[in-house]
PDB file of C-alpha atoms in Angstrom:
ATOM      1  CA  MET A   1      21.837   0.731   0.751  1.00 42.00           C
ATOM      2  CA  ALA A   2      21.357   3.207   3.592  1.00 43.00           C
ATOM      3  CA  SER A   3      20.464   1.406   6.799  1.00 44.00           C
ATOM      4  CA  ARG A   4      18.120   2.407   9.541  1.00 45.00           C
ATOM      5  CA  SER A   5      18.501   1.799  13.264  1.00 43.00           C
ATOM      6  CA  LEU A   6      18.281  -1.516  14.430  1.00 40.00           C
ATOM      7  CA  PHE A   7      16.694  -0.660  17.740  1.00 39.00           C
ATOM      8  CA  PRO A   8      12.801  -0.124  18.097  1.00 40.00           C
ATOM      9  CA  CYS A   9      11.526   3.270  19.079  1.00 44.00           C
ATOM     10  CA  LEU A  10      10.694   3.278  22.758  1.00 39.00           C
ATOM     11  CA  THR A  11       7.450   5.174  21.998  1.00 40.00           C
ATOM     12  CA  VAL A  12       5.386   6.218  18.988  1.00 42.00           C
ATOM     13  CA  PHE A  13       6.153   9.683  19.833  1.00 39.00           C
ATOM     14  CA  PHE A  14       9.976   9.223  19.073  1.00 41.00           C
ATOM     15  CA  CYS A  15       8.920   7.272  15.982  1.00 45.00           C
ATOM     16  CA  VAL A  16       6.964  10.293  14.523  1.00 46.00           C
ATOM     17  CA  ILE A  17       9.561  12.887  15.731  1.00 37.00           C
ATOM     18  CA  SER A  18      12.487  10.911  13.914  1.00 42.00           C
ATOM     19  CA  ILE A  19      10.924  11.586  10.510  1.00 44.00           C
ATOM     20  CA  MET A  20       9.331  15.011  10.978  1.00 42.00           C
ATOM     21  CA  ALA A  21      12.054  17.472   9.904  1.00 38.00           C
ATOM     22  CA  PRO A  22      12.332  19.282   7.686  1.00 41.00           C
ATOM     23  CA  LEU A  23       9.024  20.903   7.595  1.00 45.00           C
ATOM     24  CA  THR A  24       9.122  21.345   3.761  1.00 46.00           C
ATOM     25  CA  SER A  25      10.592  19.513   0.794  1.00 48.00           C
ATOM     26  CA  GLY A  26      10.995  21.192  -2.318  1.00 54.00           C
ATOM     27  CA  GLN A  27       7.428  22.633  -3.144  1.00 86.00           C
ATOM     28  CA  LEU A  28       5.873  20.247  -0.654  1.00 95.00           C
ATOM     29  CA  ASP A  29       4.950  21.440   2.836  1.00 96.00           C
ATOM     30  CA  TYR A  30       3.248  19.897   5.944  1.00 96.00           C
ATOM     31  CA  ASN A  31       1.203  23.024   6.260  1.00 96.00           C
ATOM     32  CA  TYR A  32       0.341  23.395   2.647  1.00 97.00           C
ATOM     33  CA  TYR A  33      -3.560  23.455   2.876  1.00 98.00           C
ATOM     34  CA  ASP A  34      -3.667  25.064   6.361  1.00 97.00           C
ATOM     35  CA  ARG A  35      -5.026  28.261   5.315  1.00 97.00           C
ATOM     36  CA  ALA A  36      -6.674  27.318   1.928  1.00 97.00           C
ATOM     37  CA  CYS A  37      -8.674  24.349   3.493  1.00 98.00           C
ATOM     38  CA  PRO A  38      -8.464  24.064   7.244  1.00 98.00           C
ATOM     39  CA  VAL A  39     -11.177  21.451   7.176  1.00 98.00           C
ATOM     40  CA  LEU A  40      -9.143  18.865   5.247  1.00 98.00           C
ATOM     41  CA  PRO A  41      -7.974  16.707   8.096  1.00 98.00           C
ATOM     42  CA  ARG A  42     -11.475  16.517   9.446  1.00 98.00           C
ATOM     43  CA  ILE A  43     -13.109  15.500   6.222  1.00 98.00           C
ATOM     44  CA  ILE A  44     -10.439  13.006   5.533  1.00 98.00           C
ATOM     45  CA  ARG A  45     -10.759  11.245   8.972  1.00 98.00           C
ATOM     46  CA  TRP A  46     -14.589  11.267   8.938  1.00 98.00           C
ATOM     47  CA  ASN A  47     -14.818   9.737   5.494  1.00 98.00           C
ATOM     48  CA  VAL A  48     -12.266   7.205   6.299  1.00 98.00           C
ATOM     49  CA  TRP A  49     -13.660   6.276   9.610  1.00 98.00           C
ATOM     50  CA  SER A  50     -17.241   5.947   7.998  1.00 98.00           C
ATOM     51  CA  ALA A  51     -15.792   3.650   5.097  1.00 97.00           C
ATOM     52  CA  LEU A  52     -13.961   1.595   7.567  1.00 96.00           C
ATOM     53  CA  ARG A  53     -16.941   1.149   9.808  1.00 96.00           C
ATOM     54  CA  ASN A  54     -18.961  -0.080   6.776  1.00 96.00           C
ATOM     55  CA  ASP A  55     -16.171  -2.239   5.399  1.00 96.00           C
ATOM     56  CA  SER A  56     -13.345  -3.560   7.180  1.00 93.00           C
ATOM     57  CA  ARG A  57     -11.559  -4.417   4.002  1.00 95.00           C
ATOM     58  CA  ILE A  58     -11.179  -0.806   3.000  1.00 97.00           C
ATOM     59  CA  ALA A  59      -8.117  -0.133   5.109  1.00 97.00           C
ATOM     60  CA  ALA A  60      -6.093  -2.557   2.942  1.00 97.00           C
ATOM     61  CA  SER A  61      -7.724  -1.499  -0.224  1.00 97.00           C
ATOM     62  CA  LEU A  62      -6.954   2.306   0.335  1.00 98.00           C
ATOM     63  CA  LEU A  63      -3.309   1.539   1.285  1.00 98.00           C
ATOM     64  CA  ARG A  64      -3.000  -0.707  -1.755  1.00 97.00           C
ATOM     65  CA  LEU A  65      -4.576   1.991  -4.065  1.00 98.00           C
ATOM     66  CA  HIS A  66      -1.884   4.521  -2.651  1.00 98.00           C
ATOM     67  CA  PHE A  67       0.861   1.999  -3.313  1.00 98.00           C
ATOM     68  CA  HIS A  68      -0.414   1.329  -6.950  1.00 98.00           C
ATOM     69  CA  ASP A  69      -0.544   4.834  -7.656  1.00 98.00           C
ATOM     70  CA  CYS A  70       2.711   5.831  -6.545  1.00 98.00           C
ATOM     71  CA  PHE A  71       4.489   2.850  -8.312  1.00 97.00           C
ATOM     72  CA  VAL A  72       3.192   3.709 -11.693  1.00 97.00           C
ATOM     73  CA  ASN A  73       4.972   6.859 -13.102  1.00 95.00           C
ATOM     74  CA  GLY A  74       4.844   8.391  -9.368  1.00 97.00           C
ATOM     75  CA  CYS A  75       2.244   9.628  -7.007  1.00 98.00           C
ATOM     76  CA  ASP A  76       0.103  11.650  -9.248  1.00 98.00           C
ATOM     77  CA  GLY A  77      -3.480  10.203  -8.808  1.00 98.00           C
ATOM     78  CA  SER A  78      -3.148   8.285 -12.219  1.00 98.00           C
ATOM     79  CA  VAL A  79      -4.698   5.095 -10.745  1.00 98.00           C
ATOM     80  CA  LEU A  80      -7.957   6.970 -10.131  1.00 98.00           C
ATOM     81  CA  LEU A  81      -8.479   7.943 -13.900  1.00 97.00           C
ATOM     82  CA  ASP A  82     -11.092   6.333 -16.004  1.00 97.00           C
ATOM     83  CA  ASP A  83     -10.300   5.215 -19.592  1.00 95.00           C
ATOM     84  CA  THR A  84     -10.783   8.070 -22.152  1.00 94.00           C
ATOM     85  CA  ASN A  85     -10.579   8.236 -25.845  1.00 92.00           C
ATOM     86  CA  ASP A  86      -6.922   9.448 -25.556  1.00 91.00           C
ATOM     87  CA  PHE A  87      -5.651   6.672 -23.292  1.00 93.00           C
ATOM     88  CA  LYS A  88      -6.244   3.290 -21.678  1.00 95.00           C
ATOM     89  CA  GLY A  89      -5.677   3.808 -17.857  1.00 95.00           C
ATOM     90  CA  GLU A  90      -4.495   1.745 -15.110  1.00 97.00           C
ATOM     91  CA  LYS A  91      -7.813   0.527 -13.591  1.00 95.00           C
ATOM     92  CA  ASN A  92      -7.801  -2.257 -16.072  1.00 93.00           C
ATOM     93  CA  ALA A  93      -4.221  -3.291 -16.038  1.00 96.00           C
ATOM     94  CA  ALA A  94      -3.704  -6.930 -15.032  1.00 94.00           C
ATOM     95  CA  PRO A  95      -2.632  -6.093 -11.469  1.00 94.00           C
ATOM     96  CA  ASN A  96      -5.584  -3.767 -10.969  1.00 95.00           C
ATOM     97  CA  ARG A  97      -8.525  -5.385 -12.705  1.00 90.00           C
ATOM     98  CA  ASN A  98     -11.444  -6.639 -10.485  1.00 87.00           C
ATOM     99  CA  SER A  99      -8.782  -6.098  -7.625  1.00 88.00           C
ATOM    100  CA  VAL A 100      -7.994  -2.519  -6.649  1.00 94.00           C
ATOM    101  CA  ARG A 101     -10.960  -0.835  -4.542  1.00 95.00           C
ATOM    102  CA  GLY A 102     -11.699   2.199  -2.706  1.00 97.00           C
ATOM    103  CA  PHE A 103     -12.348   4.616  -5.275  1.00 98.00           C
ATOM    104  CA  GLU A 104     -15.817   5.577  -3.993  1.00 98.00           C
ATOM    105  CA  THR A 105     -14.025   6.598  -0.662  1.00 98.00           C
ATOM    106  CA  ILE A 106     -11.728   8.907  -2.457  1.00 98.00           C
ATOM    107  CA  ASP A 107     -14.598  10.171  -4.637  1.00 98.00           C
ATOM    108  CA  ASN A 108     -16.687  10.894  -1.344  1.00 98.00           C
ATOM    109  CA  ILE A 109     -13.850  12.839   0.193  1.00 98.00           C
ATOM    110  CA  LYS A 110     -13.235  14.824  -3.014  1.00 98.00           C
ATOM    111  CA  ALA A 111     -16.987  15.601  -3.348  1.00 98.00           C
ATOM    112  CA  ASP A 112     -16.984  17.056   0.286  1.00 98.00           C
ATOM    113  CA  LEU A 113     -13.708  18.912  -0.400  1.00 98.00           C
ATOM    114  CA  GLU A 114     -14.967  20.516  -3.443  1.00 98.00           C
ATOM    115  CA  ARG A 115     -18.093  21.860  -1.466  1.00 98.00           C
ATOM    116  CA  ALA A 116     -15.810  23.090   1.248  1.00 98.00           C
ATOM    117  CA  CYS A 117     -12.668  24.331  -0.695  1.00 97.00           C
ATOM    118  CA  PRO A 118     -13.228  24.138  -4.487  1.00 98.00           C
ATOM    119  CA  LEU A 119     -10.354  23.222  -6.570  1.00 97.00           C
ATOM    120  CA  THR A 120      -7.870  23.248  -3.765  1.00 98.00           C
ATOM    121  CA  VAL A 121      -6.873  19.730  -2.680  1.00 98.00           C
ATOM    122  CA  SER A 122      -5.500  17.246  -5.320  1.00 98.00           C
ATOM    123  CA  CYS A 123      -6.841  13.941  -5.431  1.00 98.00           C
ATOM    124  CA  VAL A 124      -3.405  12.255  -5.134  1.00 98.00           C
ATOM    125  CA  ASP A 125      -2.901  14.247  -1.722  1.00 98.00           C
ATOM    126  CA  ILE A 126      -6.437  12.895  -0.664  1.00 98.00           C
ATOM    127  CA  LEU A 127      -5.261   9.271  -1.562  1.00 98.00           C
ATOM    128  CA  THR A 128      -1.982   9.851   0.326  1.00 98.00           C
ATOM    129  CA  LEU A 129      -3.654  11.124   3.476  1.00 98.00           C
ATOM    130  CA  ALA A 130      -6.560   8.399   3.277  1.00 98.00           C
ATOM    131  CA  ALA A 131      -3.896   5.590   3.321  1.00 98.00           C
ATOM    132  CA  ARG A 132      -2.170   7.176   6.368  1.00 98.00           C
ATOM    133  CA  GLU A 133      -5.460   7.415   8.163  1.00 98.00           C
ATOM    134  CA  VAL A 134      -6.572   3.884   7.485  1.00 98.00           C
ATOM    135  CA  VAL A 135      -3.154   2.499   8.887  1.00 98.00           C
ATOM    136  CA  VAL A 136      -3.593   4.573  12.005  1.00 98.00           C
ATOM    137  CA  MET A 137      -7.234   3.566  12.573  1.00 98.00           C
ATOM    138  CA  SER A 138      -6.271   0.059  12.151  1.00 97.00           C
ATOM    139  CA  GLY A 139      -3.690   0.220  14.902  1.00 97.00           C
ATOM    140  CA  GLY A 140      -0.595   1.069  12.971  1.00 98.00           C
ATOM    141  CA  PRO A 141       1.987   3.896  13.058  1.00 98.00           C
ATOM    142  CA  PHE A 142       1.329   7.641  12.374  1.00 98.00           C
ATOM    143  CA  TRP A 143       3.698   9.526  10.003  1.00 98.00           C
ATOM    144  CA  PRO A 144       3.770  12.998   8.630  1.00 97.00           C
ATOM    145  CA  VAL A 145       2.546  13.626   5.258  1.00 98.00           C
ATOM    146  CA  LEU A 146       4.025  16.435   3.048  1.00 97.00           C
ATOM    147  CA  LEU A 147       1.299  18.054   0.917  1.00 98.00           C
ATOM    148  CA  GLY A 148       1.029  20.011  -2.404  1.00 98.00           C
ATOM    149  CA  ARG A 149       1.256  17.212  -4.906  1.00 98.00           C
ATOM    150  CA  ARG A 150      -0.578  18.014  -8.144  1.00 98.00           C
ATOM    151  CA  ASP A 151      -2.826  15.593 -10.061  1.00 98.00           C
ATOM    152  CA  GLY A 152      -1.324  13.915 -13.350  1.00 97.00           C
ATOM    153  CA  LEU A 153      -2.958  14.378 -16.757  1.00 97.00           C
ATOM    154  CA  THR A 154      -2.765  10.866 -17.982  1.00 96.00           C
ATOM    155  CA  ALA A 155      -2.521   7.294 -17.008  1.00 97.00           C
ATOM    156  CA  SER A 156      -0.953   4.194 -18.729  1.00 96.00           C
ATOM    157  CA  GLU A 157      -2.338   0.618 -18.620  1.00 97.00           C
ATOM    158  CA  LYS A 158       0.974  -0.625 -20.040  1.00 97.00           C
ATOM    159  CA  ALA A 159       3.027   1.241 -17.361  1.00 97.00           C
ATOM    160  CA  ALA A 160       0.904  -0.498 -14.653  1.00 97.00           C
ATOM    161  CA  ASN A 161       1.506  -3.850 -16.369  1.00 97.00           C
ATOM    162  CA  ASP A 162       5.082  -3.214 -16.549  1.00 97.00           C
ATOM    163  CA  GLN A 163       6.014  -1.448 -13.362  1.00 97.00           C
ATOM    164  CA  LEU A 164       3.907  -2.861 -10.477  1.00 97.00           C
ATOM    165  CA  PRO A 165       5.535  -5.829  -8.528  1.00 96.00           C
ATOM    166  CA  SER A 166       3.942  -9.335  -8.962  1.00 94.00           C
ATOM    167  CA  PRO A 167       3.332 -11.804  -6.316  1.00 94.00           C
ATOM    168  CA  PHE A 168       4.616 -14.421  -8.923  1.00 93.00           C
ATOM    169  CA  GLU A 169       8.042 -12.696  -9.407  1.00 95.00           C
ATOM    170  CA  PRO A 170      11.214 -13.651  -7.712  1.00 96.00           C
ATOM    171  CA  LEU A 171      12.701 -11.431  -5.218  1.00 97.00           C
ATOM    172  CA  ASP A 172      15.401  -9.932  -7.181  1.00 97.00           C
ATOM    173  CA  LYS A 173      13.045  -8.598  -9.774  1.00 97.00           C
ATOM    174  CA  ILE A 174      10.736  -7.165  -7.158  1.00 98.00           C
ATOM    175  CA  ALA A 175      13.724  -5.454  -5.726  1.00 98.00           C
ATOM    176  CA  ALA A 176      14.796  -4.091  -9.022  1.00 98.00           C
ATOM    177  CA  LYS A 177      11.514  -2.625  -9.530  1.00 98.00           C
ATOM    178  CA  PHE A 178      11.657  -0.929  -5.996  1.00 98.00           C
ATOM    179  CA  THR A 179      15.144   0.453  -7.039  1.00 98.00           C
ATOM    180  CA  ASP A 180      13.748   1.974 -10.076  1.00 97.00           C
ATOM    181  CA  LYS A 181      11.617   4.038  -7.604  1.00 97.00           C
ATOM    182  CA  GLY A 182      14.363   5.255  -5.489  1.00 97.00           C
ATOM    183  CA  LEU A 183      13.406   2.555  -2.911  1.00 98.00           C
ATOM    184  CA  ASP A 184      15.681  -0.128  -1.454  1.00 98.00           C
ATOM    185  CA  LEU A 185      15.732  -3.706  -0.276  1.00 98.00           C
ATOM    186  CA  ARG A 186      14.493  -2.610   3.341  1.00 98.00           C
ATOM    187  CA  ASP A 187      11.646  -0.716   1.825  1.00 98.00           C
ATOM    188  CA  VAL A 188      10.677  -4.085  -0.091  1.00 98.00           C
ATOM    189  CA  VAL A 189      10.621  -5.779   3.456  1.00 98.00           C
ATOM    190  CA  VAL A 190       8.913  -3.044   5.212  1.00 98.00           C
ATOM    191  CA  LEU A 191       6.092  -2.144   2.710  1.00 98.00           C
ATOM    192  CA  SER A 192       5.501  -5.865   2.238  1.00 98.00           C
ATOM    193  CA  GLY A 193       4.325  -5.812   5.817  1.00 98.00           C
ATOM    194  CA  ALA A 194       1.219  -4.098   4.670  1.00 98.00           C
ATOM    195  CA  HIS A 195       0.051  -7.480   4.068  1.00 97.00           C
ATOM    196  CA  THR A 196      -0.679  -7.787   7.698  1.00 97.00           C
ATOM    197  CA  ILE A 197      -4.078  -6.548   6.710  1.00 97.00           C
ATOM    198  CA  GLY A 198      -6.277  -7.485   3.596  1.00 95.00           C
ATOM    199  CA  PHE A 199      -7.066 -10.545   1.528  1.00 95.00           C
ATOM    200  CA  ALA A 200      -5.873 -12.052  -1.684  1.00 95.00           C
ATOM    201  CA  GLN A 201      -7.510 -13.822  -4.380  1.00 95.00           C
ATOM    202  CA  CYS A 202      -7.006 -17.526  -4.862  1.00 94.00           C
ATOM    203  CA  PHE A 203      -5.463 -17.176  -8.174  1.00 93.00           C
ATOM    204  CA  THR A 204      -2.576 -15.173  -6.731  1.00 94.00           C
ATOM    205  CA  PHE A 205      -1.330 -18.182  -4.563  1.00 95.00           C
ATOM    206  CA  LYS A 206      -3.056 -21.291  -5.957  1.00 93.00           C
ATOM    207  CA  ARG A 207      -0.073 -22.788  -7.775  1.00 92.00           C
ATOM    208  CA  ARG A 208       1.676 -23.103  -4.390  1.00 95.00           C
ATOM    209  CA  LEU A 209      -1.092 -25.428  -3.320  1.00 95.00           C
ATOM    210  CA  PHE A 210      -1.073 -27.970  -6.136  1.00 94.00           C
ATOM    211  CA  ASN A 211       1.602 -27.554  -8.736  1.00 91.00           C
ATOM    212  CA  TYR A 212       4.349 -25.508  -7.481  1.00 91.00           C
ATOM    213  CA  GLN A 213       7.017 -24.762 -10.191  1.00 89.00           C
ATOM    214  CA  ASP A 214       5.379 -27.425 -12.547  1.00 88.00           C
ATOM    215  CA  SER A 215       6.248 -30.027  -9.965  1.00 92.00           C
ATOM    216  CA  GLY A 216       2.693 -31.469  -9.714  1.00 91.00           C
ATOM    217  CA  LYS A 217       3.148 -31.026  -5.875  1.00 94.00           C
ATOM    218  CA  PRO A 218       2.532 -28.302  -3.301  1.00 94.00           C
ATOM    219  CA  ASP A 219       5.276 -25.726  -2.326  1.00 94.00           C
ATOM    220  CA  PRO A 220       7.109 -27.947   0.180  1.00 94.00           C
ATOM    221  CA  ILE A 221       7.976 -24.785   2.264  1.00 93.00           C
ATOM    222  CA  LEU A 222       4.329 -23.908   3.083  1.00 94.00           C
ATOM    223  CA  ASP A 223       3.310 -24.899   6.488  1.00 93.00           C
ATOM    224  CA  SER A 224       1.372 -28.191   6.264  1.00 92.00           C
ATOM    225  CA  SER A 225      -1.703 -27.133   8.230  1.00 92.00           C
ATOM    226  CA  MET A 226      -1.852 -23.851   6.302  1.00 94.00           C
ATOM    227  CA  LEU A 227      -1.709 -25.912   3.239  1.00 95.00           C
ATOM    228  CA  SER A 228      -4.718 -28.058   4.114  1.00 93.00           C
ATOM    229  CA  ASN A 229      -6.847 -25.151   5.144  1.00 93.00           C
ATOM    230  CA  LEU A 230      -6.055 -23.154   1.897  1.00 95.00           C
ATOM    231  CA  GLN A 231      -6.692 -26.371  -0.422  1.00 94.00           C
ATOM    232  CA  SER A 232     -10.037 -26.489   1.139  1.00 93.00           C
ATOM    233  CA  THR A 233     -10.659 -22.725   0.588  1.00 93.00           C
ATOM    234  CA  CYS A 234      -9.202 -22.606  -2.909  1.00 94.00           C
ATOM    235  CA  PRO A 235      -9.904 -26.144  -4.429  1.00 93.00           C
ATOM    236  CA  GLU A 236      -7.780 -26.675  -7.745  1.00 88.00           C
ATOM    237  CA  GLU A 237     -10.814 -26.111  -9.992  1.00 87.00           C
ATOM    238  CA  GLY A 238     -12.497 -22.779  -9.923  1.00 81.00           C
ATOM    239  CA  SER A 239     -12.360 -20.810  -6.998  1.00 83.00           C
ATOM    240  CA  ASN A 240      -9.724 -18.181  -8.669  1.00 89.00           C
ATOM    241  CA  THR A 241     -11.646 -15.200  -7.324  1.00 91.00           C
ATOM    242  CA  LYS A 242     -12.450 -16.385  -3.843  1.00 93.00           C
ATOM    243  CA  ILE A 243     -10.485 -14.530  -1.223  1.00 94.00           C
ATOM    244  CA  THR A 244      -8.725 -15.393   1.913  1.00 95.00           C
ATOM    245  CA  PRO A 245      -6.735 -13.305   4.499  1.00 95.00           C
ATOM    246  CA  LEU A 246      -3.243 -12.391   3.795  1.00 95.00           C
ATOM    247  CA  ASP A 247      -2.443 -12.525   7.609  1.00 95.00           C
ATOM    248  CA  ILE A 248      -4.871 -15.080   9.345  1.00 89.00           C
ATOM    249  CA  GLN A 249      -3.646 -14.110  12.541  1.00 89.00           C
ATOM    250  CA  SER A 250      -4.742 -10.445  12.605  1.00 90.00           C
ATOM    251  CA  VAL A 251      -7.028  -9.790   9.503  1.00 91.00           C
ATOM    252  CA  THR A 252      -8.022  -6.242  10.247  1.00 93.00           C
ATOM    253  CA  ARG A 253      -5.324  -5.172  12.690  1.00 96.00           C
ATOM    254  CA  PHE A 254      -2.068  -3.446  11.745  1.00 97.00           C
ATOM    255  CA  ASP A 255       0.629  -5.242  13.532  1.00 97.00           C
ATOM    256  CA  ASN A 256       3.782  -7.218  13.031  1.00 98.00           C
ATOM    257  CA  ALA A 257       2.195 -10.790  12.800  1.00 97.00           C
ATOM    258  CA  TYR A 258       3.045 -10.935   9.108  1.00 98.00           C
ATOM    259  CA  TYR A 259       6.643 -11.272   9.881  1.00 98.00           C
ATOM    260  CA  ARG A 260       5.906 -14.088  12.602  1.00 97.00           C
ATOM    261  CA  ASN A 261       4.030 -15.815   9.803  1.00 97.00           C
ATOM    262  CA  LEU A 262       7.057 -15.774   7.564  1.00 98.00           C
ATOM    263  CA  MET A 263       9.144 -17.045  10.347  1.00 97.00           C
ATOM    264  CA  ASN A 264       6.859 -19.935  10.438  1.00 96.00           C
ATOM    265  CA  ASN A 265       6.524 -20.483   6.662  1.00 96.00           C
ATOM    266  CA  SER A 266       3.029 -19.351   6.769  1.00 95.00           C
ATOM    267  CA  GLY A 267       3.255 -16.493   4.276  1.00 96.00           C
ATOM    268  CA  LEU A 268       0.404 -16.630   1.863  1.00 96.00           C
ATOM    269  CA  LEU A 269       2.162 -15.374  -1.387  1.00 96.00           C
ATOM    270  CA  GLU A 270       5.236 -16.472  -2.893  1.00 95.00           C
ATOM    271  CA  SER A 271       6.778 -12.922  -2.879  1.00 96.00           C
ATOM    272  CA  ASP A 272       6.072 -12.818   0.778  1.00 97.00           C
ATOM    273  CA  GLN A 273       7.764 -16.065   1.886  1.00 97.00           C
ATOM    274  CA  ALA A 274      10.594 -15.496  -0.611  1.00 97.00           C
ATOM    275  CA  LEU A 275      11.720 -12.852   1.918  1.00 98.00           C
ATOM    276  CA  MET A 276      12.987 -15.735   4.021  1.00 97.00           C
ATOM    277  CA  SER A 277      15.206 -16.961   1.006  1.00 95.00           C
ATOM    278  CA  ASN A 278      17.626 -14.157   1.172  1.00 97.00           C
ATOM    279  CA  SER A 279      19.846 -13.767   4.169  1.00 97.00           C
ATOM    280  CA  GLU A 280      19.782 -10.059   4.211  1.00 98.00           C
ATOM    281  CA  THR A 281      15.915  -9.734   4.026  1.00 98.00           C
ATOM    282  CA  ALA A 282      15.457 -12.906   6.427  1.00 98.00           C
ATOM    283  CA  ASP A 283      17.571 -10.871   9.222  1.00 98.00           C
ATOM    284  CA  MET A 284      15.081  -7.985   8.546  1.00 98.00           C
ATOM    285  CA  VAL A 285      11.946 -10.161   9.108  1.00 98.00           C
ATOM    286  CA  LYS A 286      13.246 -11.655  12.121  1.00 98.00           C
ATOM    287  CA  SER A 287      13.834  -8.216  13.561  1.00 98.00           C
ATOM    288  CA  TYR A 288      10.542  -7.006  12.562  1.00 98.00           C
ATOM    289  CA  SER A 289       8.924 -10.291  14.098  1.00 98.00           C
ATOM    290  CA  LEU A 290      10.551  -9.661  17.363  1.00 98.00           C
ATOM    291  CA  TYR A 291      10.310  -5.788  17.528  1.00 98.00           C
ATOM    292  CA  PRO A 292       6.793  -4.209  16.463  1.00 97.00           C
ATOM    293  CA  TYR A 293       8.079  -0.558  17.250  1.00 97.00           C
ATOM    294  CA  LEU A 294      11.021  -1.259  14.858  1.00 98.00           C
ATOM    295  CA  PHE A 295       8.418  -2.095  12.289  1.00 98.00           C
ATOM    296  CA  TYR A 296       6.269   0.770  12.953  1.00 98.00           C
ATOM    297  CA  GLN A 297       9.192   3.033  12.681  1.00 98.00           C
ATOM    298  CA  ASP A 298      10.489   1.704   9.467  1.00 98.00           C
ATOM    299  CA  PHE A 299       7.021   1.374   7.943  1.00 98.00           C
ATOM    300  CA  ALA A 300       6.377   4.968   8.599  1.00 98.00           C
ATOM    301  CA  ALA A 301       9.817   6.010   7.106  1.00 98.00           C
ATOM    302  CA  SER A 302       9.153   3.857   4.048  1.00 98.00           C
ATOM    303  CA  MET A 303       5.591   5.279   3.539  1.00 98.00           C
ATOM    304  CA  VAL A 304       7.180   8.759   3.596  1.00 98.00           C
ATOM    305  CA  LYS A 305       9.757   7.610   0.817  1.00 98.00           C
ATOM    306  CA  LEU A 306       6.776   6.045  -1.111  1.00 98.00           C
ATOM    307  CA  GLY A 307       4.505   9.094  -0.860  1.00 98.00           C
ATOM    308  CA  ASN A 308       7.288  11.310  -2.407  1.00 96.00           C
ATOM    309  CA  VAL A 309       8.047   9.156  -5.426  1.00 97.00           C
ATOM    310  CA  GLY A 310       7.591  11.312  -8.794  1.00 97.00           C
ATOM    311  CA  VAL A 311       5.324  13.918  -7.602  1.00 97.00           C
ATOM    312  CA  LEU A 312       4.109  16.798  -9.458  1.00 97.00           C
ATOM    313  CA  THR A 313       4.430  20.392  -7.988  1.00 96.00           C
ATOM    314  CA  GLY A 314       4.083  24.038  -8.889  1.00 93.00           C
ATOM    315  CA  GLU A 315       2.516  24.481 -12.274  1.00 92.00           C
ATOM    316  CA  THR A 316       2.928  20.796 -13.516  1.00 95.00           C
ATOM    317  CA  GLY A 317      -0.338  18.790 -13.431  1.00 97.00           C
ATOM    318  CA  GLN A 318      -3.654  20.106 -12.104  1.00 97.00           C
ATOM    319  CA  ILE A 319      -5.927  20.077  -9.167  1.00 98.00           C
ATOM    320  CA  ARG A 320      -8.799  17.798 -10.686  1.00 98.00           C
ATOM    321  CA  LYS A 321     -12.452  18.563  -9.780  1.00 98.00           C
ATOM    322  CA  VAL A 322     -13.393  15.063 -10.204  1.00 98.00           C
ATOM    323  CA  CYS A 323     -10.866  12.480  -9.435  1.00 98.00           C
ATOM    324  CA  GLY A 324     -11.722   9.955 -12.208  1.00 97.00           C
ATOM    325  CA  SER A 325     -11.307  12.674 -15.067  1.00 97.00           C
ATOM    326  CA  VAL A 326      -8.947  15.471 -15.799  1.00 97.00           C
ATOM    327  CA  ASN A 327     -10.107  18.892 -16.254  1.00 96.00           C
ATOM    328  CA  TYR A 328     -10.810  20.239 -19.668  1.00 88.00           C
TER     329      TYR A 328
END
C-alpha cells in the first residue's frame, strides 16, 4: 500500500500544491471549461452557498451524494438518474432510499448552467465540484478538481446494493470494496473522516444500543455517557428514522474531531469505531486526531482519487441536459 507523509502540511497552500501537478490527466483537465463556460465556478459557488445557508445538512448530503455516485460503477452521475422503463436506478437502492439528499441543489446548478452554457457541463462534474465547495465552505480543505467527465447512460439498483459499503459490515469487507475501486486502507480511514459533518438515522446504529451482536446488551466499547444519550434519542421501539449527529462535537464544522471521538470510543457507527480495532488503521486515527493539517492533506488527496474512479471521457457517455434523465 502506498503511504503518504506522516507530517502535516504547515499551511493549506502547501497542502494544495502537493496535489496540483500535473495539470491534466488523460482527457481530464483542470481548465476544461475555462473557455466554454467561464461562469461555472461562480454558478457552483453561489448555488452551494445558497443551499448551505438554507440547510446546514446539505454539506454532508452533497459530499455523500458524490461518494455514492463514484462508488457505484465510477463517477458518472448515475446516482442522479430517476428510474425508467429500461432500468431501476440507484436512488431507491437500500443504502440510498429515503437517505441520499441534495438532488435539488444539483438540479438548480444544472438549470443555471444550461441557461449560461447549454449542453456543456456534465452533471457528474457539477456534483464533483459541489462536493469540494461544501467541504471548503464548512471549514475543510481545498483540492483541485480535474474536469471533463461525461455522464453515464444508465444506473443500477443492484450495483448500488452490492458495491456501496455498509455501516454494518466489518472493516475487512469495507476495505475490500475500497480496493475494488483502486482505493486503499488509508483512503478508508481518511474518507470516513467525512463523518465529521452530517447525521445518521437511528436504525444505522441502534443495535449497538440494545442488542449488540445478539448479546441482549449494548456494545461494551461505546462510551457510557454517549450510550445513555443515544438510548434516549433512539428508543428501542420505533425511532428508526430519527437522526442524530455523526460527530456531536462539531456537527456542521469540517474538522478532525471525528478522530478524537474514535479515540474516546465515541464513534457513532460500528464501521467508524471499527477503525480502532485494527492496529494499522488505529495508528492513522491517532495521527489524524493529533494533526488536523495531516487529515486535511490526506483528505484532499483521497478526494482527488475518489473523483477519478471509473470516469467517462471523450465520446463515451453524454452531457445530460437534465441530470435526472438521459438525453434521447
